[in-house]
Coordinates of C-alpha atoms and ligand atoms in Angstrom, one line a residue:
X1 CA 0.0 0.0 0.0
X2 CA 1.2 3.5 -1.1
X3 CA 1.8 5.9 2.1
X4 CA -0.3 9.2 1.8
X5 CA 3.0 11.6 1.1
X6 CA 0.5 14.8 -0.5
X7 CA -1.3 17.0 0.7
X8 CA -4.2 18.8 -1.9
X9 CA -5.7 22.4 -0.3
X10 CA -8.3 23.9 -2.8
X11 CA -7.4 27.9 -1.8
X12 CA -8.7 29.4 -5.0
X13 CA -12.6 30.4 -3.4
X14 CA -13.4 34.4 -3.6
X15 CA -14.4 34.7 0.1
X16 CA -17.2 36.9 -0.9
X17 CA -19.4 35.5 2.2
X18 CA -16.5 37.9 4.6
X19 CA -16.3 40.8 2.0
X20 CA -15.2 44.3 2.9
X21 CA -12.6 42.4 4.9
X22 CA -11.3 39.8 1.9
X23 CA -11.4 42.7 -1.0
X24 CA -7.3 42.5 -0.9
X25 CA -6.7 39.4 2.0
X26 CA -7.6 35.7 1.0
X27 CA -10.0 34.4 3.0
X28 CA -7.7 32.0 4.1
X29 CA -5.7 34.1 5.5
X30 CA -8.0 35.9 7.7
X31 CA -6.4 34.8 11.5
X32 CA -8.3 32.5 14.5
X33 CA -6.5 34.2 17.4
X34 CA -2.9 34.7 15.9
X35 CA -2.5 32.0 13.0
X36 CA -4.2 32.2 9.6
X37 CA -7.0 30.3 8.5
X38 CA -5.0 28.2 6.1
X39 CA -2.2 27.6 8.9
X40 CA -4.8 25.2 10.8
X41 CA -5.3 23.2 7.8
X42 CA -1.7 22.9 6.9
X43 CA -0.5 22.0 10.5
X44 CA -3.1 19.6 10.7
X45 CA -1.4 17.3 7.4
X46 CA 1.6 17.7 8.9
X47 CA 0.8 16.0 12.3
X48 CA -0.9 13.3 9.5
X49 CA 3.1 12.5 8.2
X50 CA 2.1 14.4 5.1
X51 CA 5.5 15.5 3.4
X52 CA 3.8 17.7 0.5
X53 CA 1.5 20.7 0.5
X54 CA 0.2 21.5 -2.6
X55 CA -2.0 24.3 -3.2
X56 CA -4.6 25.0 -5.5
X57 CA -4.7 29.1 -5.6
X58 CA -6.3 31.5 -7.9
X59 CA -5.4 35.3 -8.5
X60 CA -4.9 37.5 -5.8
X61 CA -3.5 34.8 -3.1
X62 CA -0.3 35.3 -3.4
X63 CA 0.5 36.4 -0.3
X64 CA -0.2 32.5 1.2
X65 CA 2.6 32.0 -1.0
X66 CA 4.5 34.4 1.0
X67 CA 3.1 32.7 4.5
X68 CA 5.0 29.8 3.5
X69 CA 8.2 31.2 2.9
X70 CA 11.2 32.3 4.9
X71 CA 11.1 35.9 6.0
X72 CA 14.5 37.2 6.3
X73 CA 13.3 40.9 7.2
X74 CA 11.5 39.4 9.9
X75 CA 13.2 36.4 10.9
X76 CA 17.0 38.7 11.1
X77 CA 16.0 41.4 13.2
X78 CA 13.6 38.9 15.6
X79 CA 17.4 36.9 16.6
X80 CA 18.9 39.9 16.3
X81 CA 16.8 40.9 19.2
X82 CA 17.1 38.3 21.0
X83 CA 13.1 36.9 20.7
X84 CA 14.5 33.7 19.9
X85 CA 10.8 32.0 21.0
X86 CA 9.1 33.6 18.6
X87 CA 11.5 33.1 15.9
X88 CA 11.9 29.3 17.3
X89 CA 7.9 29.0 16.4
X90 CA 7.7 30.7 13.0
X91 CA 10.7 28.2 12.1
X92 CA 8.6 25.3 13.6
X93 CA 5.1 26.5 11.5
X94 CA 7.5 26.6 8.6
X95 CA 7.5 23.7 5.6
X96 CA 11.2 22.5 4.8
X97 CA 12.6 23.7 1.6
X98 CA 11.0 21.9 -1.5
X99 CA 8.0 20.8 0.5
X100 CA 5.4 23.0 -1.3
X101 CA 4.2 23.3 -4.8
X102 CA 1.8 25.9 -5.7
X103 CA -1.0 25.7 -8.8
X104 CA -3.6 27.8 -10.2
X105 CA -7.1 27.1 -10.9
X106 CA -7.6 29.7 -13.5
X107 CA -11.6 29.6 -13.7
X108 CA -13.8 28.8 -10.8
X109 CA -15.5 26.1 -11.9
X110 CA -16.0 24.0 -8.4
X111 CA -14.4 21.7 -6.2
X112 CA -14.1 18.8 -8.4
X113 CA -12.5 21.3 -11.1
X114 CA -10.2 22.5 -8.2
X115 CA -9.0 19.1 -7.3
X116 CA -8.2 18.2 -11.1
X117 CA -6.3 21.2 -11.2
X118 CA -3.5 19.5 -8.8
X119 CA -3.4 16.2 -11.2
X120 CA 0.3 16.6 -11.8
X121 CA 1.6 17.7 -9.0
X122 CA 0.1 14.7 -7.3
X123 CA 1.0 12.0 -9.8
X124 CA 0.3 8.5 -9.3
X125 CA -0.3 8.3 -5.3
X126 CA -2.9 8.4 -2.6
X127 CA -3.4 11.9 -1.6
X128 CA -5.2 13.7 1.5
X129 CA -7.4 17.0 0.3
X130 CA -8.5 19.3 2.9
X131 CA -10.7 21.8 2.4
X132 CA -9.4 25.0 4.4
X133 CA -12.9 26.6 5.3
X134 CA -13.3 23.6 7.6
X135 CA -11.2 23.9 10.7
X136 CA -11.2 21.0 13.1
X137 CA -10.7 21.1 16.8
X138 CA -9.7 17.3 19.0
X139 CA -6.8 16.2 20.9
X140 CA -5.6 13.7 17.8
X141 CA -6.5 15.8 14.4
X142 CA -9.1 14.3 11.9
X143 CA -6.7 13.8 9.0
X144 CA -4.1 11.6 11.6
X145 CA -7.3 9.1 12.3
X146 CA -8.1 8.9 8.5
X147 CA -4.1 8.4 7.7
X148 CA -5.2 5.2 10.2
X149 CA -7.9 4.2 8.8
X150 CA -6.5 4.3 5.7
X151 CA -3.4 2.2 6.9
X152 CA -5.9 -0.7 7.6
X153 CA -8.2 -0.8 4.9
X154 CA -6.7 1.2 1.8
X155 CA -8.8 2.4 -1.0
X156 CA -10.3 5.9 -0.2
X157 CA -11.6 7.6 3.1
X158 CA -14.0 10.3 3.5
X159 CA -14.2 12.4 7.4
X160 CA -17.8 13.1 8.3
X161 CA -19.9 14.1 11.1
X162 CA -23.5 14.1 12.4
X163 CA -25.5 17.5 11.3
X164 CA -29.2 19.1 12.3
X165 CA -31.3 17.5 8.8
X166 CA -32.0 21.2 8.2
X167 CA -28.7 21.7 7.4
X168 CA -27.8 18.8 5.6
X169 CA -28.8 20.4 2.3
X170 CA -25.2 22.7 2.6
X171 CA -23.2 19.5 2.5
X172 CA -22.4 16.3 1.3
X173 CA -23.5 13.5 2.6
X174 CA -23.2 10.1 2.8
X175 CA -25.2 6.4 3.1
X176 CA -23.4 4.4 5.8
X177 CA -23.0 0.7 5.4
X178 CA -21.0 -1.9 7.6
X179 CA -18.8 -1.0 10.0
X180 CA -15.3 -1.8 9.4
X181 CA -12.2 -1.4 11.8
X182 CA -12.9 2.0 13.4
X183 CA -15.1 3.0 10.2
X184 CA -17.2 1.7 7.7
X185 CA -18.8 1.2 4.2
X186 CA -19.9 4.5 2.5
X187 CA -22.6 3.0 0.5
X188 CA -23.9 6.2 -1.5
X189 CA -23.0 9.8 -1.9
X190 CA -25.1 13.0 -2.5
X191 CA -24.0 16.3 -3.0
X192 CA -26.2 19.2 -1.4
X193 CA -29.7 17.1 -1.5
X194 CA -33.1 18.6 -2.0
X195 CA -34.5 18.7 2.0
X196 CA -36.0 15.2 2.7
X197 CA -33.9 13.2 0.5
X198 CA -30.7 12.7 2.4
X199 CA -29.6 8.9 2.7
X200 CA -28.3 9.7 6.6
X201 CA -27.2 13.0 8.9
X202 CA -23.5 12.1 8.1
X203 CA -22.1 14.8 6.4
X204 CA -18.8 15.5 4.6
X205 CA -17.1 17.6 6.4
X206 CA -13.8 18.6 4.1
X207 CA -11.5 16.2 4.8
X208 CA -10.2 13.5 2.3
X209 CA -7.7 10.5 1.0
X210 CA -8.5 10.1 -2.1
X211 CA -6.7 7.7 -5.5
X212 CA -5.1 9.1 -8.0
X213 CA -8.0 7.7 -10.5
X214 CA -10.4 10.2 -9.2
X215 CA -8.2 12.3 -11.6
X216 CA -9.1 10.6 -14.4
X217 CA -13.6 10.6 -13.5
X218 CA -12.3 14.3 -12.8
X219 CA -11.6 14.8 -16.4
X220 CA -14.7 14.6 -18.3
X221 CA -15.7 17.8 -16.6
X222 CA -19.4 16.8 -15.7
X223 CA -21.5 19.3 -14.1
X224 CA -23.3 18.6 -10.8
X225 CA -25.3 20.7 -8.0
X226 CA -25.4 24.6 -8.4
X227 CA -23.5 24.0 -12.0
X228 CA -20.2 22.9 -10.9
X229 CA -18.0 20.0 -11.4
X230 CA -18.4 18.2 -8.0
X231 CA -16.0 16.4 -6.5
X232 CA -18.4 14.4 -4.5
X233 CA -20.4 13.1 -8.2
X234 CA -16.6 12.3 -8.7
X235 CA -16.5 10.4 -5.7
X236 CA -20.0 8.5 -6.4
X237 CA -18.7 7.1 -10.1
X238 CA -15.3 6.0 -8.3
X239 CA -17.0 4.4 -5.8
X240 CA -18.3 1.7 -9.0
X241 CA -14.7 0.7 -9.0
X242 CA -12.7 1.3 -5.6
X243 CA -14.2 1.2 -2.1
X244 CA -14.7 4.5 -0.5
X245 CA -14.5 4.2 3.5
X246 CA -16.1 6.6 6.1
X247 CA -14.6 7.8 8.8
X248 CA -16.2 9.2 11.9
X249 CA -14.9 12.9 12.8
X250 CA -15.6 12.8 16.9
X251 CA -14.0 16.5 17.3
X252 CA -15.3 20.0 16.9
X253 CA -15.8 21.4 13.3
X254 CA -16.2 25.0 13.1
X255 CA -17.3 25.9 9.3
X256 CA -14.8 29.0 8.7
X257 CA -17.0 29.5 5.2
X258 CA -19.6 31.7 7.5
X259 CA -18.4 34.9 9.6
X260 CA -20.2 32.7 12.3
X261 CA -18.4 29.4 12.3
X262 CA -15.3 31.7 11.7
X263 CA -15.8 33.8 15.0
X264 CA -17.2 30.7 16.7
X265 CA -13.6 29.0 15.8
X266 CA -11.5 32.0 17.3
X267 CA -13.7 31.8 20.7
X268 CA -13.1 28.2 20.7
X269 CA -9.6 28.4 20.2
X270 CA -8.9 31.2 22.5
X271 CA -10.9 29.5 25.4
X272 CA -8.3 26.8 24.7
X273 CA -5.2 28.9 24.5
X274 CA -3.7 28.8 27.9
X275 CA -1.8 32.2 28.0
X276 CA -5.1 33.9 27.2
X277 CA -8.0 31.3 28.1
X278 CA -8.5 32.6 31.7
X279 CA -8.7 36.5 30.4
X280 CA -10.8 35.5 27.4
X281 CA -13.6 33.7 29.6
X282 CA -13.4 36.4 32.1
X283 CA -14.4 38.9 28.8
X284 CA -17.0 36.6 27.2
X285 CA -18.8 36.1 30.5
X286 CA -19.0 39.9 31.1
X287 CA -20.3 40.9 27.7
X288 CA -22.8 38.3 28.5
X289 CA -23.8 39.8 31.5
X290 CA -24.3 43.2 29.5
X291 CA -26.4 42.1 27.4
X292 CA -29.2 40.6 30.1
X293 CA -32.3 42.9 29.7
X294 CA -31.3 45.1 33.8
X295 CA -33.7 44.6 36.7
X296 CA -36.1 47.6 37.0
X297 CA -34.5 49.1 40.3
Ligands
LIG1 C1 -17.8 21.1 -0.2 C2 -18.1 19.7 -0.6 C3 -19.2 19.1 0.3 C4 -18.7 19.2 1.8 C5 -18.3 20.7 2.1 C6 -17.7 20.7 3.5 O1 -18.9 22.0 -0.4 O2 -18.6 19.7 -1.9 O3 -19.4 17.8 0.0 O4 -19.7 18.7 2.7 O5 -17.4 21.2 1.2 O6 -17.4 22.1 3.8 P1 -18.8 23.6 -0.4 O7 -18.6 24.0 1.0 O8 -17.6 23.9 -1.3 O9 -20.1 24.1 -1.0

């Protein structure tokens, strides 16, 4: 079995759902407490094993370029002065040399599109995708339990988690089957289904390991929900040849795609940061309190 070495992150979306604020900035580089966005995601593969980050950009996001490289004007002056922690954690956050590769999708025309863009770069491997609106939130990350999921059965793995049925019509989601090691058989996929006709509340919740045929369904270009090329219809006409493997995501998921599963994420995180936890509870509690209708004295 082929180890998962790549890493695929689709950064090429417009962010118009966070506009005035992503008119120059990706959306992905907007910050939960002090890292970006897309410094979650990518720190997340990393604690997978994956050795390769490749991402899929679009104009105007070249600065995450920039994020990933080394800053000398910043990096000089920081030993210079003697902040050798902080320089000690930008080095940490930092991919080695010749560990990211960086393509554009030149027209949005959806996920599936998105993914097919990375074909080369990716070659003829196993690959994780994860999609950078999602950030996840557990003691072990949701990619390092797929990586051993995938270790036992091969073939393909898809993350998901339970959702409200009024919501499932956002998502992707999945028919569950058996249960096999610590997942089971995804028997049938549906991208964004009409309310009432999901096969389960399972939903697909951006994280991936996926085989390099999916490349080649990819490449007819077929058009799915809201007119896009779908990577989950992708996934569906795979599935025909290759078993596709659930795994069930027990963490937190905050959906960074909305401004409020992206300030929900920062108060998460900061409530778990320990220099600023205590402080930041203290605040939430009180603005709380001020907003409790006051007792007629
Ligand atoms: C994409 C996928 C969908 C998945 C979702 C998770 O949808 O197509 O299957 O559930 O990400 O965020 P999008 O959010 O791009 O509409």
């Amino acid at each position: 079995m082929k180890k998962v070495r790549k890493a695929v992150f689709p950064v090429a979306g417009l962010g118009t759902r966070f506009l005035p604020a992503t008119k120059a900035i990706p959306k992905e580089m907007l910050t939960i407490v002090d890292r970006p966005v897309i410094q979650y995601v990518v720190d997340e593969a990393r604690e997978a094993g994956i050795e390769h980050f490749i991402f899929v950009t679009g104009r105007n996001k070249g600065v995450i370029e920039d994020h990933f490289d080394v800053q000398f004007e910043l990096y000089d002056p920081l030993a210079q002065r003697g902040k050798h922690d902080q320089l000690a954690r930008l080095q940490r956050l930092q991919p080695a040399p010749g560990q990211t590769s960086f393509t554009r999708q030149q027209v949005p025309l959806g996920l599936g599109h998105a993914v097919w863009c990375a074909r080369d770069l990716v070659g003829d491997e196993p690959f994780a995708l994860l999609l950078p609106d999602m950030i996840m939130q557990s003691e072990r990350s949701c990619m390092a339990g797929m990586v051993d999921l995938y270790e036992r059965t091969g073939s393909n793995i898809v993350a998901v988690q339970e959702c409200d049925a009024a919501e499932a019509h956002k998502y992707g989601i999945v028919g569950k089957g058996d249960d096999v090691h610590s997942g089971f058989r995804i028997t049938g996929m549906v991208e964004k289904p009409r309310p009432g006709t999901a096969p389960s509340n399972l939903f697909i919740n951006g994280r991936y390991i996926l085989q390099p045929e999916i490349f080649e369904v990819l490449e007819s270009h077929e058009r799915g929900a809201g007119d896009e090329i779908q990577l989950t219809d992708a996934m569906l006409k795979l599935q025909t040849r290759q078993a596709f493997y659930g795994y069930h995501y027990k963490g937190r998921t905050f959906d960074c795609g909305s401004p409020e599963g992206f300030i929900e994420a920062n108060v998460a995180f900061a409530l778990r940061r320990p220099d600023i936890a205590e402080t930041m509870s203290g605040v939430i509690s009180r603005l709380l309190e001020d907003m409790q209708p006051q007792a007629p004295s």
